[in-house]
């Protein structure tokens, strides 16, 4: 099952480099064909990439050494949150991102969301 081609596009608001990022108060509940997937959510990974090769990762698995954590708040309904991040995207420019969801009962990840965020330069840094 792959939903990557059908990921919902969410372009995040402009972010000023050096400021803390407010995070995401609520992710989910996730619905597939109008219903909760019926399996337990094991992991969420959100990765930001810039054309210069820069990568910034948020992950619900601390063992993967993410730049910032994602907290799964309800594994049955596939809900999560990202608390404010004090050290966020390190350089200005456009960062594209996607959010991948993992369950041990699926053969691979499912990408439900993707988008971009523009990071503008902070003139006082």
PDB file of C-alpha atoms in Angstrom:
ATOM      1  CA  UNK A   1       0.000   0.000   0.000  1.00  0.00           C
ATOM      2  CA  UNK A   2       1.552   3.317  -1.024  1.00  0.00           C
ATOM      3  CA  UNK A   3      -0.172   6.664  -0.674  1.00  0.00           C
ATOM      4  CA  UNK A   4       2.835   8.821  -1.561  1.00  0.00           C
ATOM      5  CA  UNK A   5       1.269  10.041  -4.795  1.00  0.00           C
ATOM      6  CA  UNK A   6      -1.838  11.062  -2.882  1.00  0.00           C
ATOM      7  CA  UNK A   7      -0.209  12.776   0.082  1.00  0.00           C
ATOM      8  CA  UNK A   8      -2.063  15.867   1.207  1.00  0.00           C
ATOM      9  CA  UNK A   9      -0.026  19.005   0.454  1.00  0.00           C
ATOM     10  CA  UNK A  10       0.367  21.333   3.426  1.00  0.00           C
ATOM     11  CA  UNK A  11       2.633  24.325   2.954  1.00  0.00           C
ATOM     12  CA  UNK A  12       3.727  25.488   6.390  1.00  0.00           C
ATOM     13  CA  UNK A  13       3.822  29.193   7.319  1.00  0.00           C
ATOM     14  CA  UNK A  14       7.029  31.169   6.786  1.00  0.00           C
ATOM     15  CA  UNK A  15       9.594  30.628   9.537  1.00  0.00           C
ATOM     16  CA  UNK A  16      12.309  33.090  10.575  1.00  0.00           C
ATOM     17  CA  UNK A  17      15.703  31.383  10.975  1.00  0.00           C
ATOM     18  CA  UNK A  18      16.844  31.269  14.589  1.00  0.00           C
ATOM     19  CA  UNK A  19      13.330  31.509  16.074  1.00  0.00           C
ATOM     20  CA  UNK A  20      11.718  28.576  17.842  1.00  0.00           C
ATOM     21  CA  UNK A  21       9.149  26.705  15.762  1.00  0.00           C
ATOM     22  CA  UNK A  22       5.686  26.288  17.268  1.00  0.00           C
ATOM     23  CA  UNK A  23       5.452  22.621  16.220  1.00  0.00           C
ATOM     24  CA  UNK A  24       2.188  20.882  15.330  1.00  0.00           C
ATOM     25  CA  UNK A  25      -0.428  20.597  18.072  1.00  0.00           C
ATOM     26  CA  UNK A  26      -2.381  17.802  16.423  1.00  0.00           C
ATOM     27  CA  UNK A  27      -1.586  15.255  13.729  1.00  0.00           C
ATOM     28  CA  UNK A  28      -4.461  12.896  12.936  1.00  0.00           C
ATOM     29  CA  UNK A  29      -6.529  10.982  13.544  1.00  0.00           C
ATOM     30  CA  UNK A  30      -5.550   9.335  10.274  1.00  0.00           C
ATOM     31  CA  UNK A  31      -8.304   7.896   8.110  1.00  0.00           C
ATOM     32  CA  UNK A  32      -7.843   5.552   5.162  1.00  0.00           C
ATOM     33  CA  UNK A  33     -10.966   5.137   3.031  1.00  0.00           C
ATOM     34  CA  UNK A  34     -12.924   6.887   5.786  1.00  0.00           C
ATOM     35  CA  UNK A  35     -11.772   4.654   8.647  1.00  0.00           C
ATOM     36  CA  UNK A  36      -8.884   4.391  11.095  1.00  0.00           C
ATOM     37  CA  UNK A  37      -6.335   1.940   9.641  1.00  0.00           C
ATOM     38  CA  UNK A  38      -7.169  -0.703  12.275  1.00  0.00           C
ATOM     39  CA  UNK A  39      -3.523  -1.310  13.139  1.00  0.00           C
ATOM     40  CA  UNK A  40      -1.208   0.209  15.694  1.00  0.00           C
ATOM     41  CA  UNK A  41       0.932   3.170  14.624  1.00  0.00           C
ATOM     42  CA  UNK A  42       4.556   2.301  15.380  1.00  0.00           C
ATOM     43  CA  UNK A  43       6.443   5.335  14.125  1.00  0.00           C
ATOM     44  CA  UNK A  44       6.171   8.752  12.443  1.00  0.00           C
ATOM     45  CA  UNK A  45       9.055  10.436  10.660  1.00  0.00           C
ATOM     46  CA  UNK A  46       8.944  13.978   9.256  1.00  0.00           C
ATOM     47  CA  UNK A  47      11.910  14.953   7.158  1.00  0.00           C
ATOM     48  CA  UNK A  48      12.804  18.369   5.747  1.00  0.00           C
ATOM     49  CA  UNK A  49      15.159  18.532   2.770  1.00  0.00           C
ATOM     50  CA  UNK A  50      16.755  21.422   0.959  1.00  0.00           C
ATOM     51  CA  UNK A  51      18.107  21.293  -2.592  1.00  0.00           C
ATOM     52  CA  UNK A  52      21.663  21.805  -1.270  1.00  0.00           C
ATOM     53  CA  UNK A  53      21.442  18.396   0.428  1.00  0.00           C
ATOM     54  CA  UNK A  54      20.655  19.658   3.939  1.00  0.00           C
ATOM     55  CA  UNK A  55      18.372  17.364   5.949  1.00  0.00           C
ATOM     56  CA  UNK A  56      16.491  17.953   9.217  1.00  0.00           C
ATOM     57  CA  UNK A  57      14.583  15.050  10.771  1.00  0.00           C
ATOM     58  CA  UNK A  58      11.822  14.747  13.353  1.00  0.00           C
ATOM     59  CA  UNK A  59      11.092  11.184  14.472  1.00  0.00           C
ATOM     60  CA  UNK A  60       9.026   9.383  17.083  1.00  0.00           C
ATOM     61  CA  UNK A  61      11.848   6.870  17.574  1.00  0.00           C
ATOM     62  CA  UNK A  62      14.503   8.456  19.776  1.00  0.00           C
ATOM     63  CA  UNK A  63      16.932   5.679  18.814  1.00  0.00           C
ATOM     64  CA  UNK A  64      17.142   7.180  15.326  1.00  0.00           C
ATOM     65  CA  UNK A  65      18.764  10.336  16.802  1.00  0.00           C
ATOM     66  CA  UNK A  66      16.321  12.852  15.303  1.00  0.00           C
ATOM     67  CA  UNK A  67      16.953  16.584  15.341  1.00  0.00           C
ATOM     68  CA  UNK A  68      13.659  16.870  17.267  1.00  0.00           C
ATOM     69  CA  UNK A  69      11.058  14.406  18.573  1.00  0.00           C
ATOM     70  CA  UNK A  70       7.518  13.564  17.494  1.00  0.00           C
ATOM     71  CA  UNK A  71       5.213  12.169  20.193  1.00  0.00           C
ATOM     72  CA  UNK A  72       2.606   9.560  19.276  1.00  0.00           C
ATOM     73  CA  UNK A  73      -0.360  10.435  21.502  1.00  0.00           C
ATOM     74  CA  UNK A  74      -2.753   7.669  20.374  1.00  0.00           C
ATOM     75  CA  UNK A  75      -1.294   4.737  18.476  1.00  0.00           C
ATOM     76  CA  UNK A  76      -4.745   3.239  17.753  1.00  0.00           C
ATOM     77  CA  UNK A  77      -6.141   6.343  16.015  1.00  0.00           C
ATOM     78  CA  UNK A  78      -2.772   7.352  14.575  1.00  0.00           C
ATOM     79  CA  UNK A  79      -2.558  10.690  16.406  1.00  0.00           C
ATOM     80  CA  UNK A  80       0.595  12.580  17.308  1.00  0.00           C
ATOM     81  CA  UNK A  81       1.985  15.961  18.228  1.00  0.00           C
ATOM     82  CA  UNK A  82       5.188  17.899  17.710  1.00  0.00           C
ATOM     83  CA  UNK A  83       6.056  20.127  20.660  1.00  0.00           C
ATOM     84  CA  UNK A  84       7.768  23.479  20.025  1.00  0.00           C
ATOM     85  CA  UNK A  85      11.293  23.091  18.648  1.00  0.00           C
ATOM     86  CA  UNK A  86      13.876  25.571  19.928  1.00  0.00           C
ATOM     87  CA  UNK A  87      16.598  24.802  17.353  1.00  0.00           C
ATOM     88  CA  UNK A  88      14.836  24.417  14.024  1.00  0.00           C
ATOM     89  CA  UNK A  89      15.886  24.559  10.365  1.00  0.00           C
ATOM     90  CA  UNK A  90      19.413  26.004  10.360  1.00  0.00           C
ATOM     91  CA  UNK A  91      19.542  27.856   7.027  1.00  0.00           C
ATOM     92  CA  UNK A  92      17.242  30.127   5.069  1.00  0.00           C
ATOM     93  CA  UNK A  93      15.587  29.004   1.848  1.00  0.00           C
ATOM     94  CA  UNK A  94      12.869  26.574   0.807  1.00  0.00           C
ATOM     95  CA  UNK A  95      12.731  23.239   2.607  1.00  0.00           C
ATOM     96  CA  UNK A  96      10.474  20.488   1.228  1.00  0.00           C
ATOM     97  CA  UNK A  97       9.122  17.974   3.706  1.00  0.00           C
ATOM     98  CA  UNK A  98       7.059  14.825   4.007  1.00  0.00           C
ATOM     99  CA  UNK A  99       5.585  12.877   6.906  1.00  0.00           C
ATOM    100  CA  UNK A 100       5.820   9.096   6.832  1.00  0.00           C
ATOM    101  CA  UNK A 101       3.754   6.740   8.985  1.00  0.00           C
ATOM    102  CA  UNK A 102       4.854   3.203   9.888  1.00  0.00           C
ATOM    103  CA  UNK A 103       2.943   0.186  11.208  1.00  0.00           C
ATOM    104  CA  UNK A 104       4.401  -3.297  11.589  1.00  0.00           C
ATOM    105  CA  UNK A 105       1.389  -4.730   9.765  1.00  0.00           C
ATOM    106  CA  UNK A 106       2.119  -2.723   6.591  1.00  0.00           C
ATOM    107  CA  UNK A 107       4.921  -3.745   4.220  1.00  0.00           C
ATOM    108  CA  UNK A 108       6.331  -0.201   4.021  1.00  0.00           C
ATOM    109  CA  UNK A 109       5.777   3.379   5.104  1.00  0.00           C
ATOM    110  CA  UNK A 110       2.764   5.439   4.088  1.00  0.00           C
ATOM    111  CA  UNK A 111       3.280   9.129   3.286  1.00  0.00           C
ATOM    112  CA  UNK A 112       0.123  11.035   4.195  1.00  0.00           C
ATOM    113  CA  UNK A 113       1.429  14.618   4.190  1.00  0.00           C
ATOM    114  CA  UNK A 114       4.008  16.639   2.284  1.00  0.00           C
ATOM    115  CA  UNK A 115       4.712  20.272   1.554  1.00  0.00           C
ATOM    116  CA  UNK A 116       7.234  23.057   1.876  1.00  0.00           C
ATOM    117  CA  UNK A 117       8.290  25.731   4.320  1.00  0.00           C
ATOM    118  CA  UNK A 118      10.142  28.941   3.531  1.00  0.00           C
ATOM    119  CA  UNK A 119      12.788  29.925   6.066  1.00  0.00           C
ATOM    120  CA  UNK A 120      13.702  33.597   5.936  1.00  0.00           C
ATOM    121  CA  UNK A 121      16.930  35.123   7.190  1.00  0.00           C
ATOM    122  CA  UNK A 122      16.970  36.726  10.638  1.00  0.00           C
ATOM    123  CA  UNK A 123      18.823  40.034  10.227  1.00  0.00           C
ATOM    124  CA  UNK A 124      20.007  40.177  13.828  1.00  0.00           C
ATOM    125  CA  UNK A 125      21.988  36.918  13.754  1.00  0.00           C
TER     126      UNK A 125
END
